[in-house]
């Protein structure tokens, strides 16, 4: 019985319980009567969201794929979530937001194709905000040297791999 709750995690008022059909029966034991929990996933699908992650059950490999999820991406208008070069900030410091986001992407995302999609979204936003493409490429190369161990999960270990990542993340015609 306890094994069913082994994939259960809670952070403040958010809770997730993966592959646990009995979980719903224990909500009243977890939450007080005056707090009515809102279920994000009404059925037993293979996709769940928790905090800023989207967890998908990969049926073929019998493992979870984890991707970043931001509900603001579902809005029908654009949200500016990164610094703009026209604002009153130090550009040399502001570009470190890009590095921090790369670290976040590699820490959370388990599938390299999902990484490429999120990286493309990130670079597109940063370029729209006035950052230069060649400066971002330079920072990306710097990131790959400093954080190469994070990239090993995707068999990233050569200059050819860096070129592939740059092509997928900075494809000029897509930006």
PDB file of N, CA and C in Angstrom, residues 71-154:
ATOM      1  N   UNK A  71       2.227  27.891 -17.307  1.00  0.00           N
ATOM      2  CA  UNK A  71       0.846  28.110 -17.733  1.00  0.00           C
ATOM      3  C   UNK A  71       0.679  29.423 -18.477  1.00  0.00           C
ATOM      4  N   UNK A  72       1.624  30.337 -18.320  1.00  0.00           N
ATOM      5  CA  UNK A  72       1.560  31.599 -19.077  1.00  0.00           C
ATOM      6  C   UNK A  72       1.738  31.366 -20.565  1.00  0.00           C
ATOM      7  N   UNK A  73       2.389  30.245 -20.945  1.00  0.00           N
ATOM      8  CA  UNK A  73       2.543  29.924 -22.364  1.00  0.00           C
ATOM      9  C   UNK A  73       1.200  29.596 -23.014  1.00  0.00           C
ATOM     10  N   UNK A  74       0.194  29.249 -22.219  1.00  0.00           N
ATOM     11  CA  UNK A  74      -1.131  28.923 -22.738  1.00  0.00           C
ATOM     12  C   UNK A  74      -1.990  30.165 -22.976  1.00  0.00           C
ATOM     13  N   UNK A  75      -1.537  31.330 -22.505  1.00  0.00           N
ATOM     14  CA  UNK A  75      -2.305  32.561 -22.700  1.00  0.00           C
ATOM     15  C   UNK A  75      -2.285  32.945 -24.176  1.00  0.00           C
ATOM     16  N   UNK A  76      -3.299  33.658 -24.626  1.00  0.00           N
ATOM     17  CA  UNK A  76      -3.356  34.051 -26.041  1.00  0.00           C
ATOM     18  C   UNK A  76      -2.715  35.420 -26.282  1.00  0.00           C
ATOM     19  N   UNK A  77      -1.833  35.822 -25.396  1.00  0.00           N
ATOM     20  CA  UNK A  77      -1.059  37.045 -25.569  1.00  0.00           C
ATOM     21  C   UNK A  77       0.355  36.793 -25.063  1.00  0.00           C
ATOM     22  N   UNK A  78       1.275  37.618 -25.549  1.00  0.00           N
ATOM     23  CA  UNK A  78       2.689  37.428 -25.201  1.00  0.00           C
ATOM     24  C   UNK A  78       3.016  38.085 -23.869  1.00  0.00           C
ATOM     25  N   UNK A  79       3.786  37.379 -23.071  1.00  0.00           N
ATOM     26  CA  UNK A  79       4.237  37.897 -21.784  1.00  0.00           C
ATOM     27  C   UNK A  79       5.749  38.089 -21.856  1.00  0.00           C
ATOM     28  N   UNK A  80       6.196  39.276 -21.500  1.00  0.00           N
ATOM     29  CA  UNK A  80       7.622  39.546 -21.507  1.00  0.00           C
ATOM     30  C   UNK A  80       8.189  39.141 -20.148  1.00  0.00           C
ATOM     31  N   UNK A  81       8.927  38.053 -20.125  1.00  0.00           N
ATOM     32  CA  UNK A  81       9.412  37.520 -18.857  1.00  0.00           C
ATOM     33  C   UNK A  81      10.926  37.634 -18.682  1.00  0.00           C
ATOM     34  N   UNK A  82      11.578  38.295 -19.623  1.00  0.00           N
ATOM     35  CA  UNK A  82      13.027  38.429 -19.547  1.00  0.00           C
ATOM     36  C   UNK A  82      13.428  39.891 -19.701  1.00  0.00           C
ATOM     37  N   UNK A  83      14.638  40.240 -19.273  1.00  0.00           N
ATOM     38  CA  UNK A  83      15.061  41.637 -19.378  1.00  0.00           C
ATOM     39  C   UNK A  83      15.118  42.109 -20.833  1.00  0.00           C
ATOM     40  N   UNK A  84      14.946  43.399 -21.022  1.00  0.00           N
ATOM     41  CA  UNK A  84      15.039  44.019 -22.345  1.00  0.00           C
ATOM     42  C   UNK A  84      16.255  44.937 -22.345  1.00  0.00           C
ATOM     43  N   UNK A  85      16.977  44.937 -23.463  1.00  0.00           N
ATOM     44  CA  UNK A  85      18.207  45.737 -23.516  1.00  0.00           C
ATOM     45  C   UNK A  85      17.930  47.235 -23.471  1.00  0.00           C
ATOM     46  N   UNK A  86      16.699  47.655 -23.795  1.00  0.00           N
ATOM     47  CA  UNK A  86      16.358  49.076 -23.761  1.00  0.00           C
ATOM     48  C   UNK A  86      16.025  49.558 -22.347  1.00  0.00           C
ATOM     49  N   UNK A  87      15.929  48.639 -21.399  1.00  0.00           N
ATOM     50  CA  UNK A  87      15.615  49.059 -20.035  1.00  0.00           C
ATOM     51  C   UNK A  87      16.876  49.552 -19.327  1.00  0.00           C
ATOM     52  N   UNK A  88      16.699  50.095 -18.171  1.00  0.00           N
ATOM     53  CA  UNK A  88      17.806  50.699 -17.429  1.00  0.00           C
ATOM     54  C   UNK A  88      18.523  49.635 -16.588  1.00  0.00           C
ATOM     55  N   UNK A  89      19.162  48.694 -17.267  1.00  0.00           N
ATOM     56  CA  UNK A  89      19.897  47.622 -16.591  1.00  0.00           C
ATOM     57  C   UNK A  89      21.262  47.449 -17.241  1.00  0.00           C
ATOM     58  N   UNK A  90      22.145  46.830 -16.531  1.00  0.00           N
ATOM     59  CA  UNK A  90      23.463  46.509 -17.058  1.00  0.00           C
ATOM     60  C   UNK A  90      23.321  45.288 -17.970  1.00  0.00           C
ATOM     61  N   UNK A  91      23.580  45.464 -19.256  1.00  0.00           N
ATOM     62  CA  UNK A  91      23.398  44.395 -20.243  1.00  0.00           C
ATOM     63  C   UNK A  91      24.315  43.206 -19.956  1.00  0.00           C
ATOM     64  N   UNK A  92      25.521  43.472 -19.494  1.00  0.00           N
ATOM     65  CA  UNK A  92      26.452  42.376 -19.192  1.00  0.00           C
ATOM     66  C   UNK A  92      25.917  41.491 -18.065  1.00  0.00           C
ATOM     67  N   UNK A  93      25.206  42.087 -17.125  1.00  0.00           N
ATOM     68  CA  UNK A  93      24.586  41.295 -16.054  1.00  0.00           C
ATOM     69  C   UNK A  93      23.283  40.650 -16.529  1.00  0.00           C
ATOM     70  N   UNK A  94      22.528  41.375 -17.335  1.00  0.00           N
ATOM     71  CA  UNK A  94      21.222  40.873 -17.790  1.00  0.00           C
ATOM     72  C   UNK A  94      21.357  39.617 -18.640  1.00  0.00           C
ATOM     73  N   UNK A  95      22.427  39.502 -19.395  1.00  0.00           N
ATOM     74  CA  UNK A  95      22.583  38.322 -20.252  1.00  0.00           C
ATOM     75  C   UNK A  95      22.790  37.055 -19.415  1.00  0.00           C
ATOM     76  N   UNK A  96      23.144  37.240 -18.148  1.00  0.00           N
ATOM     77  CA  UNK A  96      23.285  36.077 -17.265  1.00  0.00           C
ATOM     78  C   UNK A  96      21.946  35.391 -17.004  1.00  0.00           C
ATOM     79  N   UNK A  97      20.846  36.085 -17.267  1.00  0.00           N
ATOM     80  CA  UNK A  97      19.522  35.451 -17.197  1.00  0.00           C
ATOM     81  C   UNK A  97      19.480  34.283 -18.191  1.00  0.00           C
ATOM     82  N   UNK A  98      20.089  34.486 -19.351  1.00  0.00           N
ATOM     83  CA  UNK A  98      20.151  33.430 -20.375  1.00  0.00           C
ATOM     84  C   UNK A  98      20.885  32.201 -19.830  1.00  0.00           C
ATOM     85  N   UNK A  99      22.026  32.416 -19.213  1.00  0.00           N
ATOM     86  CA  UNK A  99      22.794  31.301 -18.638  1.00  0.00           C
ATOM     87  C   UNK A  99      21.986  30.606 -17.550  1.00  0.00           C
ATOM     88  N   UNK A 100      21.369  31.386 -16.684  1.00  0.00           N
ATOM     89  CA  UNK A 100      20.559  30.803 -15.595  1.00  0.00           C
ATOM     90  C   UNK A 100      19.416  29.965 -16.154  1.00  0.00           C
ATOM     91  N   UNK A 101      18.800  30.432 -17.224  1.00  0.00           N
ATOM     92  CA  UNK A 101      17.714  29.662 -17.838  1.00  0.00           C
ATOM     93  C   UNK A 101      18.239  28.374 -18.482  1.00  0.00           C
ATOM     94  N   UNK A 102      19.415  28.429 -19.076  1.00  0.00           N
ATOM     95  CA  UNK A 102      20.020  27.208 -19.638  1.00  0.00           C
ATOM     96  C   UNK A 102      20.280  26.179 -18.542  1.00  0.00           C
ATOM     97  N   UNK A 103      20.770  26.645 -17.403  1.00  0.00           N
ATOM     98  CA  UNK A 103      20.999  25.744 -16.268  1.00  0.00           C
ATOM     99  C   UNK A 103      19.672  25.130 -15.834  1.00  0.00           C
ATOM    100  N   UNK A 104      18.644  25.951 -15.739  1.00  0.00           N
ATOM    101  CA  UNK A 104      17.304  25.469 -15.354  1.00  0.00           C
ATOM    102  C   UNK A 104      16.797  24.426 -16.351  1.00  0.00           C
ATOM    103  N   UNK A 105      16.938  24.712 -17.638  1.00  0.00           N
ATOM    104  CA  UNK A 105      16.484  23.769 -18.668  1.00  0.00           C
ATOM    105  C   UNK A 105      17.188  22.416 -18.543  1.00  0.00           C
ATOM    106  N   UNK A 106      18.501  22.462 -18.389  1.00  0.00           N
ATOM    107  CA  UNK A 106      19.242  21.192 -18.328  1.00  0.00           C
ATOM    108  C   UNK A 106      19.015  20.460 -17.017  1.00  0.00           C
ATOM    109  N   UNK A 107      18.704  21.176 -15.942  1.00  0.00           N
ATOM    110  CA  UNK A 107      18.430  20.511 -14.668  1.00  0.00           C
ATOM    111  C   UNK A 107      17.098  19.771 -14.677  1.00  0.00           C
ATOM    112  N   UNK A 108      16.113  20.318 -15.360  1.00  0.00           N
ATOM    113  CA  UNK A 108      14.760  19.771 -15.285  1.00  0.00           C
ATOM    114  C   UNK A 108      14.419  18.847 -16.451  1.00  0.00           C
ATOM    115  N   UNK A 109      14.704  19.263 -17.652  1.00  0.00           N
ATOM    116  CA  UNK A 109      14.246  18.543 -18.852  1.00  0.00           C
ATOM    117  C   UNK A 109      15.013  17.234 -19.029  1.00  0.00           C
ATOM    118  N   UNK A 110      14.270  16.171 -19.318  1.00  0.00           N
ATOM    119  CA  UNK A 110      14.899  14.863 -19.499  1.00  0.00           C
ATOM    120  C   UNK A 110      15.068  14.461 -20.964  1.00  0.00           C
ATOM    121  N   UNK A 111      14.340  15.098 -21.877  1.00  0.00           N
ATOM    122  CA  UNK A 111      14.371  14.731 -23.290  1.00  0.00           C
ATOM    123  C   UNK A 111      15.068  15.838 -24.084  1.00  0.00           C
ATOM    124  N   UNK A 112      16.077  15.474 -24.855  1.00  0.00           N
ATOM    125  CA  UNK A 112      16.873  16.469 -25.574  1.00  0.00           C
ATOM    126  C   UNK A 112      16.037  17.242 -26.578  1.00  0.00           C
ATOM    127  N   UNK A 113      15.029  16.621 -27.195  1.00  0.00           N
ATOM    128  CA  UNK A 113      14.186  17.350 -28.152  1.00  0.00           C
ATOM    129  C   UNK A 113      13.364  18.427 -27.446  1.00  0.00           C
ATOM    130  N   UNK A 114      12.903  18.136 -26.226  1.00  0.00           N
ATOM    131  CA  UNK A 114      12.207  19.151 -25.436  1.00  0.00           C
ATOM    132  C   UNK A 114      13.151  20.299 -25.081  1.00  0.00           C
ATOM    133  N   UNK A 115      14.413  19.951 -24.798  1.00  0.00           N
ATOM    134  CA  UNK A 115      15.412  20.988 -24.525  1.00  0.00           C
ATOM    135  C   UNK A 115      15.550  21.906 -25.732  1.00  0.00           C
ATOM    136  N   UNK A 116      15.645  21.327 -26.938  1.00  0.00           N
ATOM    137  CA  UNK A 116      15.805  22.146 -28.141  1.00  0.00           C
ATOM    138  C   UNK A 116      14.617  23.097 -28.323  1.00  0.00           C
ATOM    139  N   UNK A 117      13.417  22.617 -28.072  1.00  0.00           N
ATOM    140  CA  UNK A 117      12.215  23.451 -28.221  1.00  0.00           C
ATOM    141  C   UNK A 117      12.239  24.608 -27.231  1.00  0.00           C
ATOM    142  N   UNK A 118      12.517  24.301 -25.961  1.00  0.00           N
ATOM    143  CA  UNK A 118      12.548  25.351 -24.935  1.00  0.00           C
ATOM    144  C   UNK A 118      13.709  26.321 -25.166  1.00  0.00           C
ATOM    145  N   UNK A 119      14.839  25.797 -25.619  1.00  0.00           N
ATOM    146  CA  UNK A 119      15.992  26.657 -25.896  1.00  0.00           C
ATOM    147  C   UNK A 119      15.671  27.600 -27.051  1.00  0.00           C
ATOM    148  N   UNK A 120      14.993  27.097 -28.069  1.00  0.00           N
ATOM    149  CA  UNK A 120      14.590  27.938 -29.205  1.00  0.00           C
ATOM    150  C   UNK A 120      13.649  29.052 -28.726  1.00  0.00           C
ATOM    151  N   UNK A 121      12.692  28.708 -27.862  1.00  0.00           N
ATOM    152  CA  UNK A 121      11.773  29.717 -27.319  1.00  0.00           C
ATOM    153  C   UNK A 121      12.547  30.779 -26.531  1.00  0.00           C
ATOM    154  N   UNK A 122      13.508  30.328 -25.735  1.00  0.00           N
ATOM    155  CA  UNK A 122      14.318  31.237 -24.923  1.00  0.00           C
ATOM    156  C   UNK A 122      15.123  32.188 -25.806  1.00  0.00           C
ATOM    157  N   UNK A 123      15.829  31.642 -26.797  1.00  0.00           N
ATOM    158  CA  UNK A 123      16.661  32.503 -27.654  1.00  0.00           C
ATOM    159  C   UNK A 123      15.799  33.471 -28.455  1.00  0.00           C
ATOM    160  N   UNK A 124      14.639  33.025 -28.904  1.00  0.00           N
ATOM    161  CA  UNK A 124      13.744  33.908 -29.655  1.00  0.00           C
ATOM    162  C   UNK A 124      13.315  35.086 -28.787  1.00  0.00           C
ATOM    163  N   UNK A 125      12.931  34.814 -27.542  1.00  0.00           N
ATOM    164  CA  UNK A 125      12.524  35.894 -26.624  1.00  0.00           C
ATOM    165  C   UNK A 125      13.684  36.835 -26.336  1.00  0.00           C
ATOM    166  N   UNK A 126      14.861  36.263 -26.100  1.00  0.00           N
ATOM    167  CA  UNK A 126      16.015  37.108 -25.773  1.00  0.00           C
ATOM    168  C   UNK A 126      16.390  38.004 -26.959  1.00  0.00           C
ATOM    169  N   UNK A 127      16.344  37.476 -28.177  1.00  0.00           N
ATOM    170  CA  UNK A 127      16.666  38.277 -29.363  1.00  0.00           C
ATOM    171  C   UNK A 127      15.597  39.346 -29.580  1.00  0.00           C
ATOM    172  N   UNK A 128      14.330  39.006 -29.363  1.00  0.00           N
ATOM    173  CA  UNK A 128      13.257  40.009 -29.457  1.00  0.00           C
ATOM    174  C   UNK A 128      13.467  41.127 -28.446  1.00  0.00           C
ATOM    175  N   UNK A 129      14.072  40.803 -27.323  1.00  0.00           N
ATOM    176  CA  UNK A 129      14.334  41.804 -26.277  1.00  0.00           C
ATOM    177  C   UNK A 129      15.628  42.575 -26.499  1.00  0.00           C
ATOM    178  N   UNK A 130      16.242  42.386 -27.669  1.00  0.00           N
ATOM    179  CA  UNK A 130      17.385  43.213 -28.048  1.00  0.00           C
ATOM    180  C   UNK A 130      18.753  42.578 -27.876  1.00  0.00           C
ATOM    181  N   UNK A 131      18.829  41.370 -27.355  1.00  0.00           N
ATOM    182  CA  UNK A 131      20.128  40.719 -27.209  1.00  0.00           C
ATOM    183  C   UNK A 131      20.619  40.238 -28.570  1.00  0.00           C
ATOM    184  N   UNK A 132      21.891  40.349 -28.784  1.00  0.00           N
ATOM    185  CA  UNK A 132      22.489  39.989 -30.072  1.00  0.00           C
ATOM    186  C   UNK A 132      22.674  38.473 -30.171  1.00  0.00           C
ATOM    187  N   UNK A 133      22.314  37.940 -31.332  1.00  0.00           N
ATOM    188  CA  UNK A 133      22.401  36.499 -31.596  1.00  0.00           C
ATOM    189  C   UNK A 133      23.818  35.985 -31.345  1.00  0.00           C
ATOM    190  N   UNK A 134      24.839  36.689 -31.879  1.00  0.00           N
ATOM    191  CA  UNK A 134      26.221  36.208 -31.730  1.00  0.00           C
ATOM    192  C   UNK A 134      26.675  36.229 -30.274  1.00  0.00           C
ATOM    193  N   UNK A 135      26.147  37.175 -29.469  1.00  0.00           N
ATOM    194  CA  UNK A 135      26.499  37.221 -28.040  1.00  0.00           C
ATOM    195  C   UNK A 135      25.867  36.038 -27.306  1.00  0.00           C
ATOM    196  N   UNK A 136      24.632  35.694 -27.676  1.00  0.00           N
ATOM    197  CA  UNK A 136      23.978  34.526 -27.070  1.00  0.00           C
ATOM    198  C   UNK A 136      24.709  33.238 -27.452  1.00  0.00           C
ATOM    199  N   UNK A 137      25.134  33.147 -28.696  1.00  0.00           N
ATOM    200  CA  UNK A 137      25.899  31.953 -29.125  1.00  0.00           C
ATOM    201  C   UNK A 137      27.181  31.849 -28.317  1.00  0.00           C
ATOM    202  N   UNK A 138      27.852  32.976 -28.130  1.00  0.00           N
ATOM    203  CA  UNK A 138      29.084  32.993 -27.334  1.00  0.00           C
ATOM    204  C   UNK A 138      28.801  32.539 -25.892  1.00  0.00           C
ATOM    205  N   UNK A 139      27.718  33.028 -25.320  1.00  0.00           N
ATOM    206  CA  UNK A 139      27.338  32.623 -23.954  1.00  0.00           C
ATOM    207  C   UNK A 139      26.952  31.148 -23.913  1.00  0.00           C
ATOM    208  N   UNK A 140      26.313  30.661 -24.978  1.00  0.00           N
ATOM    209  CA  UNK A 140      25.946  29.247 -25.029  1.00  0.00           C
ATOM    210  C   UNK A 140      27.204  28.374 -25.033  1.00  0.00           C
ATOM    211  N   UNK A 141      28.190  28.753 -25.814  1.00  0.00           N
ATOM    212  CA  UNK A 141      29.457  28.006 -25.841  1.00  0.00           C
ATOM    213  C   UNK A 141      30.118  28.031 -24.470  1.00  0.00           C
ATOM    214  N   UNK A 142      30.085  29.181 -23.827  1.00  0.00           N
ATOM    215  CA  UNK A 142      30.625  29.321 -22.469  1.00  0.00           C
ATOM    216  C   UNK A 142      29.876  28.376 -21.511  1.00  0.00           C
ATOM    217  N   UNK A 143      28.563  28.346 -21.653  1.00  0.00           N
ATOM    218  CA  UNK A 143      27.730  27.458 -20.833  1.00  0.00           C
ATOM    219  C   UNK A 143      28.109  25.994 -21.048  1.00  0.00           C
ATOM    220  N   UNK A 144      28.312  25.581 -22.298  1.00  0.00           N
ATOM    221  CA  UNK A 144      28.626  24.168 -22.576  1.00  0.00           C
ATOM    222  C   UNK A 144      29.968  23.757 -21.982  1.00  0.00           C
ATOM    223  N   UNK A 145      30.895  24.691 -21.890  1.00  0.00           N
ATOM    224  CA  UNK A 145      32.182  24.372 -21.280  1.00  0.00           C
ATOM    225  C   UNK A 145      32.065  24.247 -19.771  1.00  0.00           C
ATOM    226  N   UNK A 146      31.344  25.186 -19.184  1.00  0.00           N
ATOM    227  CA  UNK A 146      31.247  25.227 -17.727  1.00  0.00           C
ATOM    228  C   UNK A 146      30.308  24.150 -17.172  1.00  0.00           C
ATOM    229  N   UNK A 147      29.275  23.808 -17.923  1.00  0.00           N
ATOM    230  CA  UNK A 147      28.240  22.892 -17.434  1.00  0.00           C
ATOM    231  C   UNK A 147      28.146  21.623 -18.285  1.00  0.00           C
ATOM    232  N   UNK A 148      29.257  21.182 -18.831  1.00  0.00           N
ATOM    233  CA  UNK A 148      29.219  20.025 -19.728  1.00  0.00           C
ATOM    234  C   UNK A 148      28.704  18.752 -19.059  1.00  0.00           C
ATOM    235  N   UNK A 149      28.885  18.605 -17.762  1.00  0.00           N
ATOM    236  CA  UNK A 149      28.381  17.408 -17.066  1.00  0.00           C
ATOM    237  C   UNK A 149      26.861  17.337 -17.107  1.00  0.00           C
ATOM    238  N   UNK A 150      26.184  18.490 -17.087  1.00  0.00           N
ATOM    239  CA  UNK A 150      24.725  18.520 -17.165  1.00  0.00           C
ATOM    240  C   UNK A 150      24.244  18.008 -18.522  1.00  0.00           C
ATOM    241  N   UNK A 151      25.068  18.208 -19.539  1.00  0.00           N
ATOM    242  CA  UNK A 151      24.681  17.834 -20.901  1.00  0.00           C
ATOM    243  C   UNK A 151      25.013  16.386 -21.237  1.00  0.00           C
ATOM    244  N   UNK A 152      25.758  15.721 -20.377  1.00  0.00           N
ATOM    245  CA  UNK A 152      26.140  14.333 -20.649  1.00  0.00           C
ATOM    246  C   UNK A 152      24.938  13.392 -20.711  1.00  0.00           C
ATOM    247  N   UNK A 153      23.848  13.745 -20.026  1.00  0.00           N
ATOM    248  CA  UNK A 153      22.660  12.887 -20.063  1.00  0.00           C
ATOM    249  C   UNK A 153      22.103  12.762 -21.475  1.00  0.00           C
ATOM    250  N   UNK A 154      22.479  13.706 -22.343  1.00  0.00           N
ATOM    251  CA  UNK A 154      22.046  13.639 -23.743  1.00  0.00           C
ATOM    252  C   UNK A 154      23.216  13.268 -24.662  1.00  0.00           C
TER     253      UNK A 154
END
